[in-house]
Coordinates of C-alpha atoms in Angstrom, one line a residue:
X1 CA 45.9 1.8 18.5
X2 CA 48.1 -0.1 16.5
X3 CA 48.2 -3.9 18.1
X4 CA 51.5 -6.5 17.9
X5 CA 51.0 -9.8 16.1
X6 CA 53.0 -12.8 15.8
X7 CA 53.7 -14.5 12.4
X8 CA 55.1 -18.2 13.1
X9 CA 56.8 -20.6 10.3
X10 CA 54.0 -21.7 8.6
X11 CA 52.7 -25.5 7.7
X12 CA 54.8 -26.0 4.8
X13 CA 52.7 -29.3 3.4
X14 CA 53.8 -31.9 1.6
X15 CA 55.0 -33.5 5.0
X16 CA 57.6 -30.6 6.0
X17 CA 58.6 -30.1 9.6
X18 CA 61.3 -27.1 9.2
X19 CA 63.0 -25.0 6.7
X20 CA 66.2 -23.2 7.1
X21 CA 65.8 -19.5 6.4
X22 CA 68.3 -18.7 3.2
X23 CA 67.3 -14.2 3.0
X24 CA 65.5 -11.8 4.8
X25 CA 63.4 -9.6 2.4
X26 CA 62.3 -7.1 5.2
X27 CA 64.3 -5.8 8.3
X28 CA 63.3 -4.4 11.6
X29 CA 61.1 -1.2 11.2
X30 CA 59.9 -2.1 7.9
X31 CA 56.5 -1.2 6.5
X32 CA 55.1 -4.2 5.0
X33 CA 51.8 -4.9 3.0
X34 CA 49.2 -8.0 3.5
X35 CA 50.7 -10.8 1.9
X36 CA 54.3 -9.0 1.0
X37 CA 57.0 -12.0 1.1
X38 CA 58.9 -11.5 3.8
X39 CA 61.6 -14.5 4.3
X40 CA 62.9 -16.6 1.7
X41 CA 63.0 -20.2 3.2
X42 CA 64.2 -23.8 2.0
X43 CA 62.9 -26.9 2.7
X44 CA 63.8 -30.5 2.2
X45 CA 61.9 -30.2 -1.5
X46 CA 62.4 -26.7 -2.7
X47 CA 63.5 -22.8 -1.8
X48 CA 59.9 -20.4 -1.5
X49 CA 59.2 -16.9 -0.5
X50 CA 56.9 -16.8 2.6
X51 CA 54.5 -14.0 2.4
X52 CA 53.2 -12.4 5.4
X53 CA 49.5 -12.5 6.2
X54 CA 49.4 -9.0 8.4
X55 CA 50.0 -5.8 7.5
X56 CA 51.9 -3.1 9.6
X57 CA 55.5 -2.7 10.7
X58 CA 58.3 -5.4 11.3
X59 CA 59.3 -4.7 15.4
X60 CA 61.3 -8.0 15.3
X61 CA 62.7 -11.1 13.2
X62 CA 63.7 -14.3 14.9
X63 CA 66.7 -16.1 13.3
X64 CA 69.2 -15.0 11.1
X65 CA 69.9 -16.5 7.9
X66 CA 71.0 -20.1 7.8
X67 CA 69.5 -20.6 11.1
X68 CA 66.7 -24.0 10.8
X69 CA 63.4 -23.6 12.1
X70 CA 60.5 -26.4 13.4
X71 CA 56.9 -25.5 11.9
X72 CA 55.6 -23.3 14.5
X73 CA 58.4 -21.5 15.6
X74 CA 58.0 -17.6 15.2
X75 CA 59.4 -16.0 12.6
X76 CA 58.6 -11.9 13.3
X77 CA 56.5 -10.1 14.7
X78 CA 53.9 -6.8 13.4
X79 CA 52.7 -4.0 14.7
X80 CA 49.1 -4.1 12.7
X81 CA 47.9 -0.8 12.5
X82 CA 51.2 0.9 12.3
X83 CA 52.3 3.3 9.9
X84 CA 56.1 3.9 10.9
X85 CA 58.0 2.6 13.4
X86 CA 57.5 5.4 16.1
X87 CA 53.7 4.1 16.7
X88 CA 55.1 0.3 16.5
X89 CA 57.2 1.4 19.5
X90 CA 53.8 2.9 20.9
X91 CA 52.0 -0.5 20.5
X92 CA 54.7 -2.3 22.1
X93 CA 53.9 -3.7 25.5
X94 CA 55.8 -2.9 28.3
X95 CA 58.6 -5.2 29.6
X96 CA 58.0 -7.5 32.4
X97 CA 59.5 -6.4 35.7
X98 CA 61.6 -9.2 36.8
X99 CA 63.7 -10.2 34.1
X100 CA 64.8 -13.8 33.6
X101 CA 68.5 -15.0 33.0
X102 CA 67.4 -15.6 29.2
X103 CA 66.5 -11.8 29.1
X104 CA 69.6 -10.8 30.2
X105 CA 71.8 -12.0 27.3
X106 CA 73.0 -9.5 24.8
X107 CA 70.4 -8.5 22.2
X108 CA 70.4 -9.5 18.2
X109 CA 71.9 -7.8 15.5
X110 CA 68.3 -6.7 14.8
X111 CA 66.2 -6.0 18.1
X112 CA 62.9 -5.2 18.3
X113 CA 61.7 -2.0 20.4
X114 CA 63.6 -2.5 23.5
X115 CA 62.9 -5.5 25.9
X116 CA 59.3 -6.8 25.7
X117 CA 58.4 -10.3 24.6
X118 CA 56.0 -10.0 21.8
X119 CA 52.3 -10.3 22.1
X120 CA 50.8 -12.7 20.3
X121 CA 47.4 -11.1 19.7
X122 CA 43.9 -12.5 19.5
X123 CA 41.6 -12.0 16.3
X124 CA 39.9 -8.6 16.9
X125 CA 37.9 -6.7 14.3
X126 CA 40.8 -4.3 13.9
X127 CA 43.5 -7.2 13.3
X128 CA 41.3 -8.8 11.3
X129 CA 41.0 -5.7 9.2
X130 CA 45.1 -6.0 8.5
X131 CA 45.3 -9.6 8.2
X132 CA 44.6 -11.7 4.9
X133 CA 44.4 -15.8 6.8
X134 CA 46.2 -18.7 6.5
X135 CA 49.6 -18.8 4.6
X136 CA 49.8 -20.5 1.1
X137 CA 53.9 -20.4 0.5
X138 CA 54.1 -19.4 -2.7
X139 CA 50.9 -18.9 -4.0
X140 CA 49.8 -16.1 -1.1
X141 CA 46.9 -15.9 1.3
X142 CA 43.9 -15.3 -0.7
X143 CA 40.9 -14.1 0.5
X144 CA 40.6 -13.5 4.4
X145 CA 39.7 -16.6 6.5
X146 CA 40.3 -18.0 10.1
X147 CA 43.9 -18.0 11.2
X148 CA 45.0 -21.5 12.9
X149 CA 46.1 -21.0 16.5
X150 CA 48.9 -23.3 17.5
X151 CA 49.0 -24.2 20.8
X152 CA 52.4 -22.7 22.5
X153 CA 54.4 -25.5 23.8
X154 CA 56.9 -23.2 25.7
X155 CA 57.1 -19.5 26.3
X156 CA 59.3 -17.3 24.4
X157 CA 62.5 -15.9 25.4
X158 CA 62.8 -12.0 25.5
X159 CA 65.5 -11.9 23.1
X160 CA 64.5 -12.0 19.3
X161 CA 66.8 -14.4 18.3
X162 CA 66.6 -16.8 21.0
X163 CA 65.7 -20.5 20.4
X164 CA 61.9 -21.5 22.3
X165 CA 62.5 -23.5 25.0
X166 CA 61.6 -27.4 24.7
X167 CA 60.7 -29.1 27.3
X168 CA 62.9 -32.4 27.1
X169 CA 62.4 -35.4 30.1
X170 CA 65.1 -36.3 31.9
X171 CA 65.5 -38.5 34.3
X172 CA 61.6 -38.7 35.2
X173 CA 61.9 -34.6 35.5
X174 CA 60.9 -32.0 33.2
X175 CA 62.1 -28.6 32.8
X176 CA 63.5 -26.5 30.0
X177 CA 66.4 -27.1 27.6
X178 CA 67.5 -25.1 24.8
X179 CA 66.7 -27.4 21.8
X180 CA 64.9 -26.6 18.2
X181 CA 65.5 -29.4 16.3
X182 CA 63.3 -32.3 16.8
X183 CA 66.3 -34.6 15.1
X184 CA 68.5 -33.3 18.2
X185 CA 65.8 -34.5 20.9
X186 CA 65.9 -38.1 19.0
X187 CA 69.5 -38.8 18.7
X188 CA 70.0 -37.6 22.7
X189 CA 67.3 -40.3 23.4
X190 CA 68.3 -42.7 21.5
X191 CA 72.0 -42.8 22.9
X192 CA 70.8 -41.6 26.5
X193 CA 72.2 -38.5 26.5
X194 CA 71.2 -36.2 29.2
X195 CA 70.3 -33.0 28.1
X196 CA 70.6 -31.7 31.3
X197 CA 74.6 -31.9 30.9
X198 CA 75.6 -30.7 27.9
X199 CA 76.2 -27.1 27.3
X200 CA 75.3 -25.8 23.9
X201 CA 77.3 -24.6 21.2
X202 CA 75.2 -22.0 19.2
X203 CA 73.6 -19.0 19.7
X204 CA 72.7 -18.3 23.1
X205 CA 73.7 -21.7 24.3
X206 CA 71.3 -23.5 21.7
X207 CA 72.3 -27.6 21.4
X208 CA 73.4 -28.4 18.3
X209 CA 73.6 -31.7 16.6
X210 CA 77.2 -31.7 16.7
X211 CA 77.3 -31.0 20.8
X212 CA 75.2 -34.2 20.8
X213 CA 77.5 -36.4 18.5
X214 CA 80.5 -35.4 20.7
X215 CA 78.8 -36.1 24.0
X216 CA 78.2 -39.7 22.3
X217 CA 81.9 -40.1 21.2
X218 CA 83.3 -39.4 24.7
X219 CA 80.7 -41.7 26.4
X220 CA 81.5 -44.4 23.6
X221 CA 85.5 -43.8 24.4
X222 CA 85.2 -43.4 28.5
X223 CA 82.8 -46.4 28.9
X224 CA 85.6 -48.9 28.6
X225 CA 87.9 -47.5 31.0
X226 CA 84.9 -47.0 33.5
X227 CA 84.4 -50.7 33.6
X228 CA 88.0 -52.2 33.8
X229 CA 89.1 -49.5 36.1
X230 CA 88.8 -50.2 40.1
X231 CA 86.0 -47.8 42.1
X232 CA 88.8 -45.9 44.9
X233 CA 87.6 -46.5 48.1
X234 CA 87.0 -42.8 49.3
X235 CA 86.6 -39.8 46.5
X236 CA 88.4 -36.5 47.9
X237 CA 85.4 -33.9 48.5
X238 CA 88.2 -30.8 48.4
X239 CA 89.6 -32.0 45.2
X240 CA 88.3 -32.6 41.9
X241 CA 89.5 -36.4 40.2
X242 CA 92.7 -36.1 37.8
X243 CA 91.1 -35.7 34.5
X244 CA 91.1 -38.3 32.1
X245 CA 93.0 -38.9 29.3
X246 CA 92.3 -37.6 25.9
X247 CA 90.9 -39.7 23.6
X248 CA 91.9 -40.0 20.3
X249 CA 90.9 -37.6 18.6
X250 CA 88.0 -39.1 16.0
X251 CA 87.8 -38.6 12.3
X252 CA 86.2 -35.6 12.0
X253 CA 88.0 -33.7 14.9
X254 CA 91.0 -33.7 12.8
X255 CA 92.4 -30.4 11.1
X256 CA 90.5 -29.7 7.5
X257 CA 87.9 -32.2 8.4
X258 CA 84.7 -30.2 6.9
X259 CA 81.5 -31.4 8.2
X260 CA 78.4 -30.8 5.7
X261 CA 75.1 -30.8 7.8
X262 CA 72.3 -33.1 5.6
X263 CA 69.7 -31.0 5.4
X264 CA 67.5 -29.3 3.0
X265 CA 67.4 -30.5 -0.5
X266 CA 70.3 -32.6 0.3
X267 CA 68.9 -33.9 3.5
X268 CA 65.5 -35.5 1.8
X269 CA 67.5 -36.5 -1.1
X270 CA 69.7 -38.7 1.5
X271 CA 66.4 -39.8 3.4
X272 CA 64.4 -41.1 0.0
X273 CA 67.8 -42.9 -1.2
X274 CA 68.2 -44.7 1.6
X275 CA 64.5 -45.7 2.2
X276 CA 64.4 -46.5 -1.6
X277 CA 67.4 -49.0 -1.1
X278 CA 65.9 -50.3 2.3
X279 CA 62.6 -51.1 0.9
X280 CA 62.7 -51.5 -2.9
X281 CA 64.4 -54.8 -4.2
X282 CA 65.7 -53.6 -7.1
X283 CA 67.1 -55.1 -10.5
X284 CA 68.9 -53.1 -13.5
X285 CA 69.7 -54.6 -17.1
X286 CA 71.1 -52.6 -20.2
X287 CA 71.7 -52.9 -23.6
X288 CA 73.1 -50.8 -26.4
X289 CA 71.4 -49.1 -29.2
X290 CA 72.2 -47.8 -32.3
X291 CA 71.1 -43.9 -32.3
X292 CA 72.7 -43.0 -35.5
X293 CA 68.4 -42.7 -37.1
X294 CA 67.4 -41.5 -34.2
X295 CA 69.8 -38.4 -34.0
X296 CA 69.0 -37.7 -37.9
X297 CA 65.4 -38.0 -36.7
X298 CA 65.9 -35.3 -34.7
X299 CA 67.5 -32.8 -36.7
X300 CA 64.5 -33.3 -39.2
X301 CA 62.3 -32.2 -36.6
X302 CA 64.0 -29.3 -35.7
X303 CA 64.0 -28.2 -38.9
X304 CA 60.5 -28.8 -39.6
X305 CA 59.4 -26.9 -36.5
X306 CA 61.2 -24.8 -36.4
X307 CA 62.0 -24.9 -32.9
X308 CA 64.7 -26.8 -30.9
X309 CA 63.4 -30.1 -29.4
X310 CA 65.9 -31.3 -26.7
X311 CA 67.2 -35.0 -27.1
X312 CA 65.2 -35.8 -23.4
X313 CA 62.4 -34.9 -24.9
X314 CA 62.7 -37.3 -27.8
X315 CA 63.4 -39.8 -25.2
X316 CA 60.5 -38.7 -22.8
X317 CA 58.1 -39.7 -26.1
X318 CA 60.1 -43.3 -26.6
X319 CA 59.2 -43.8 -22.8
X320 CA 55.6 -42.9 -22.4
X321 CA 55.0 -45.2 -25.4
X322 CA 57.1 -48.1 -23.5
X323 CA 55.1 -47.6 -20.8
X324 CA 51.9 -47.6 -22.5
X325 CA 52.5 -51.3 -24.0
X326 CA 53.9 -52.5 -20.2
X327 CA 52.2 -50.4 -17.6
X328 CA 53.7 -52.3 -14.9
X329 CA 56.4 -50.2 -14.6
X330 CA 54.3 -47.1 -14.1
X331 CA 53.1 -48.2 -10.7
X332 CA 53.9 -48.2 -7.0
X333 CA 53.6 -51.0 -4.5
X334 CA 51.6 -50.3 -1.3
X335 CA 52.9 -52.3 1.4
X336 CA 50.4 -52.2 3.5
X337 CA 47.6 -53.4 1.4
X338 CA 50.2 -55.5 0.3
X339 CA 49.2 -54.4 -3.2
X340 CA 50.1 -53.0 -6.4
X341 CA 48.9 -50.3 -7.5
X342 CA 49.2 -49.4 -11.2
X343 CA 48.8 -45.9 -12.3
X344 CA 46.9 -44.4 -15.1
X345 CA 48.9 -41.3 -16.0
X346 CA 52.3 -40.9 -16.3
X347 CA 53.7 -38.4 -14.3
X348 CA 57.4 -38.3 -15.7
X349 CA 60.2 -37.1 -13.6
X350 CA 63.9 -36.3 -14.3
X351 CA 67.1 -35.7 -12.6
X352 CA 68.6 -32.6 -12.4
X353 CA 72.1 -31.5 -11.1
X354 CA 72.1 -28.0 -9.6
X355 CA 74.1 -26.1 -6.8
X356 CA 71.9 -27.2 -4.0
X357 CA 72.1 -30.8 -5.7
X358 CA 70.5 -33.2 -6.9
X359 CA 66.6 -32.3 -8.0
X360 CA 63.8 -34.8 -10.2
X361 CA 61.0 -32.4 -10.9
X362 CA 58.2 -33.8 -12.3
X363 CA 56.3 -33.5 -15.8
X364 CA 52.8 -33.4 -15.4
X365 CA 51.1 -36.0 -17.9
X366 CA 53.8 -36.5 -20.2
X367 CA 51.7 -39.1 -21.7
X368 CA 49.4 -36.3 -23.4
X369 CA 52.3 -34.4 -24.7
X370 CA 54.0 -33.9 -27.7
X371 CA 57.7 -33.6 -28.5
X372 CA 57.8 -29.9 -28.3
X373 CA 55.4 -29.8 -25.8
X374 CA 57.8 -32.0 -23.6
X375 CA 61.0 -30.1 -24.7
X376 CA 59.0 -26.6 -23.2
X377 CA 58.2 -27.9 -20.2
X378 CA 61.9 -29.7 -19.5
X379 CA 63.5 -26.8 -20.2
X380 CA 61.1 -24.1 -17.7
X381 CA 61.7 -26.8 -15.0
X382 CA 65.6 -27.2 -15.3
X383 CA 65.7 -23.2 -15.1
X384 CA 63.6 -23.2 -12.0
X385 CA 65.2 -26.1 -10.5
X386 CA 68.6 -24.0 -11.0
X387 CA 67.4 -20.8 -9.7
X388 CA 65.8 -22.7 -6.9
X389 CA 62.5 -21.4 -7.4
X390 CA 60.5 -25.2 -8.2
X391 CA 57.4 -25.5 -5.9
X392 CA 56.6 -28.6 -3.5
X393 CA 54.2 -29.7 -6.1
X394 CA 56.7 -29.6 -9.2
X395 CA 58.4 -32.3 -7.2
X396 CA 56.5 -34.7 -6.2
X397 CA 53.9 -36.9 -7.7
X398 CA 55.7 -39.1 -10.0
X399 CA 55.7 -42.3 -11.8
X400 CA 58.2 -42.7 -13.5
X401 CA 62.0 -41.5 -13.5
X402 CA 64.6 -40.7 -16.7
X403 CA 68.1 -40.8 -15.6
X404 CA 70.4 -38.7 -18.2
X405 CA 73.5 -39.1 -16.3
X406 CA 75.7 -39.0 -20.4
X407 CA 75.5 -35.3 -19.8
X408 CA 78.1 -36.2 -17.4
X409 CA 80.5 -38.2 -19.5
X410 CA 79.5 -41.9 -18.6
X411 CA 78.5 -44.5 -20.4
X412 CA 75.9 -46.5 -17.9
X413 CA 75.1 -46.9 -14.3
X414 CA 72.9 -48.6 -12.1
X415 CA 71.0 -45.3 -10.4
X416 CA 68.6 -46.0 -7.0
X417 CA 65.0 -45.9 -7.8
X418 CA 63.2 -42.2 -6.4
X419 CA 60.6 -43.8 -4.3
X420 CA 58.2 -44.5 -4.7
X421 CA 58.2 -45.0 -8.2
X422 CA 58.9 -48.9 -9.3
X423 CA 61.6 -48.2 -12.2
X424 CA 63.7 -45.6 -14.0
X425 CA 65.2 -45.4 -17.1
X426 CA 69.0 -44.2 -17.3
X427 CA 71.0 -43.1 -21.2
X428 CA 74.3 -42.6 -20.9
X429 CA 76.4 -40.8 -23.4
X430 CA 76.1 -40.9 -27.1
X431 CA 79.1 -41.3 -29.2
X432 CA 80.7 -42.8 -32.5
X433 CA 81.4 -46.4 -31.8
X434 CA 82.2 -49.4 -34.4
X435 CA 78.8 -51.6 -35.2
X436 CA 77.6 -53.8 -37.4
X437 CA 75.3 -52.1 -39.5
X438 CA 73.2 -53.8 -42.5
X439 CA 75.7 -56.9 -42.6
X440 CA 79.1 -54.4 -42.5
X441 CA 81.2 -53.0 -40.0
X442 CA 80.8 -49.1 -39.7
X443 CA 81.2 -45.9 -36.9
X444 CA 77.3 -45.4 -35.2
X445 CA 76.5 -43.6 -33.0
X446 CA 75.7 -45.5 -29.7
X447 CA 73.8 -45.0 -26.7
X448 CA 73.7 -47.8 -23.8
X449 CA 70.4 -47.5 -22.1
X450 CA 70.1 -49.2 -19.0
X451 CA 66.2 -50.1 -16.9
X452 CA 66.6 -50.4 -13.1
X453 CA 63.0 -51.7 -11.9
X454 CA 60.7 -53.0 -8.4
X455 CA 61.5 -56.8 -9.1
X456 CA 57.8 -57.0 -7.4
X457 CA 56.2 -55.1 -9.5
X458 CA 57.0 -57.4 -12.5
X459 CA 59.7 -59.9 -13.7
X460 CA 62.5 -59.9 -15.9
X461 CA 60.7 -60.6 -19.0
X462 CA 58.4 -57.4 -19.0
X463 CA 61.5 -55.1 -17.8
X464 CA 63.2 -56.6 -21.2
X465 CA 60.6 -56.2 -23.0
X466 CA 60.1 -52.1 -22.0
X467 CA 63.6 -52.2 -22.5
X468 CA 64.1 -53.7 -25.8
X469 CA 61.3 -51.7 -27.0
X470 CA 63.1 -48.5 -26.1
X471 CA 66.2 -49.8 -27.9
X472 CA 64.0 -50.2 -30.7
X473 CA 62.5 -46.8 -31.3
X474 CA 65.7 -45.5 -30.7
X475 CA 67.5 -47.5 -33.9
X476 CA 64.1 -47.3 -35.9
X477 CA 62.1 -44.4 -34.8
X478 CA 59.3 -45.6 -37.1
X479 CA 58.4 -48.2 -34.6
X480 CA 57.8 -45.6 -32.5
X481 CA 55.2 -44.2 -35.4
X482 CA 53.8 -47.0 -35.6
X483 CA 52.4 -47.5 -32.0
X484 CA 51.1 -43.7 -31.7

């Protein structure tokens, strides 16, 4: 008999609490296969496929697309066992007698066989026999192992779609409220918002963020008038009090105001910036450099290799050789060691602009690489950064950050450093400029490159000196010959 198991979101790693489901790749009554991606998810560092671990039929999904979801919460449910969806309806279990007021609100786009609250099964010897272990997103489940049980903080509702329960204090009592996100529970505590009172916006009477925010605004805007206005003597019991007068209406209440949630890839972009510009006391100097040789450089190479080696690359090679003569800027600071710890590979990462924003995915020992080698491995990342397909591990880890913000137009900037890495190099655009050249005035090509470092991590000699030695390879690229 086939045997109903539940599939939750799965520990993500890489410190990742929720992911907001972006496509469904199965629907309700689906057959799938052990390990078959069923959901494609994104988290705060990149989008991933999920791939189930059972095999059987799909009787129900829980959260339609867009919708964000905690670590833990389910995400469908499969009838192991099941061929089709007739014996899926078979292995269903029967729906509790007395419904609850949950139970009662109109069904999903999608339902499951009608009415029962899924089963989450225990590890038998058939389930077992359908089921490939713990979920690796994106690289699959591998060979079979123990599945993790998760403790469930609060039962399900009988509705598919519907939000788990959370049980939120208030006011010394606990009970249920309809809240996912974790970020919700915090900002309610922090401004002492009670729960208990609000009435949520989303789906089935889910609190939002924004139901939270608003509650806040009217308590910020009624305080005031609570304070200087006299207590009547007797409140009417038959009547309710005149209602108060309308606030003004706040910024983003107003008509074409478009509020942009911060989450995802945009979220942990906005988190690490502002940590970075908490913690890190940072410095930036620049200078401009002559590129005229190291453009020409460049074209020789190409044609010698044949094959086209992108100007980040060339610059990727400049850097790793900096870095080598003044490794203090390939290091990180650990606060609470109060140390600094200098690292011996250079893990080199780079920003990329794409739809979802702004991405840095890392090169992998870009000290041990050549030109070409560099220029390959820029190139597969930028096309998987802009098809959103980069893994948790392609970006993080690094060292050391180059900034190429000319593509844009712009000559310099001061960029933030990507914590935790103590510096980054930034090259703005390249273009003809007059400059003295060999004692005369002539049209070069010039590039301003600009350093912002960890003034902990070293002074403002050593940042000039990676600097200057940059601008150096890049008017003489034999300098940079002469160090390899």
């Amino acid at each position: 008999m086939a045997q109903v198991l539940e599939f939750k979101l799965p520990d993500l790693g890489e410190g990742l609490t929720e992911a907001e489901i972006v496509r469904w790749l199965v629907s309700v009554g689906d057959v799938v296969a052990v390990d078959q991606p069923v959901v494609e998810v994104e988290t705060a560092k990149a989008m991933v496929e999920v791939p189930c671990p059972y095999g059987g039929v799909v009787t129900a999904r829980y959260g339609e697309e867009g919708t964000e979801l905690p670590v833990g919460a389910p995400l469908l449910t499969v009838a192991v066992g099941a061929s089709d969806p007739a014996d899926a309806s078979e292995a269903a279990p029967a729906p509790a007698t007395a419904a609850t007021p949950r139970a009662a609100a109109p069904a999903p786009a999608a339902p499951p066989a009608p009415g029962p609250t899924p089963v989450r099964a225990s590890a038998s010897a058939s389930a077992s026999d359908e089921a490939s272990g713990n979920v690796l997103v994106g690289y699959g489940t591998g060979a079979p192992a123990a599945r993790r049980r998760r403790v469930r903080r609060a039962p399900l509702s009988a509705s598919p779609a519907a939000p788990a329960l959370v049980r939120e204090p208030v006011n010394g009592a606990a009970g249920p409220v309809p809240v996912v996100s974790p970020l919700v529970r915090r900002l309610a505590r922090e401004h002492g918002v009670d729960l208990r009172g609000l009435t949520g916006t989303g789906r089935d009477g889910l609190i939002l963020r924004c139901d939270v925010e608003q509650a806040i605004h009217r308590g910020a805007t009624q305080a005031p008038s609570a304070v200087s206005a006299p207590a009547p003597a007797m409140a009417p019991t038959a009547s309710p009090s005149p209602s108060p007068a309308p606030a003004p209406a706040s910024p983003s209440a107003r008509p074409g105001v478009t509020r942009v949630p911060l989450r995802g890839v945009r979220g942990a972009v906005a988190d690490k910036l502002t940590r970075s510009r908490r913690e890190i006391p940072d410095a930036t100097c620049w200078v401009d450099a002559d590129a005229t040789e190291l453009l020409a450089a460049r074209r020789a190479m190409n044609a010698a290799v044949g094959a086209k080696i992108s100007l980040l690359a060339v610059f990727a090679r400049i850097c790793t050789a900096a870095l080598a003569r003044h490794p203090e800027l390939n290091s990180t600071v650990d606060l609470a060691a109060r140390e600094i710890v200098r690292l011996p590979e250079v893990h080199l990462g780079f920003a990329a602009q794409t739809d979802r924003g702004l991405v840095v995915p890392v090169v992998r020992d870009a000290q041990a690489r050549s030109a070409e080698s560099l220029s390959a491995e820029f190139a597969r990342l930028t096309e998987a950064g802009r098809s959103g397909t980069l893994t948790p591990g392609e970006l993080t880890g690094g060292t050391f950050t180059l900034n190429n913000y000319g593509v844009f137009g712009v000559d310099g900037s001061t960029p933030i450093i990507n914590h935790p890495e103590a510096a980054m190099l930034g090259i703005g655009r390249i273009v003809p400029k007059p400059w003295v050249h060999e004692g005369e005035l002539a049209v070069r090509q010039v590039v301003q490159l600009s350093l912002t470092f960890d003034h902990r991590v070293c002074d403002g000699g050593t940042a000039g000196g990676f600097l200057r030695y940059v601008a150096d390879c890049v008017e003489q690229p034999a300098v940079l010959l002469r160090t390899l």
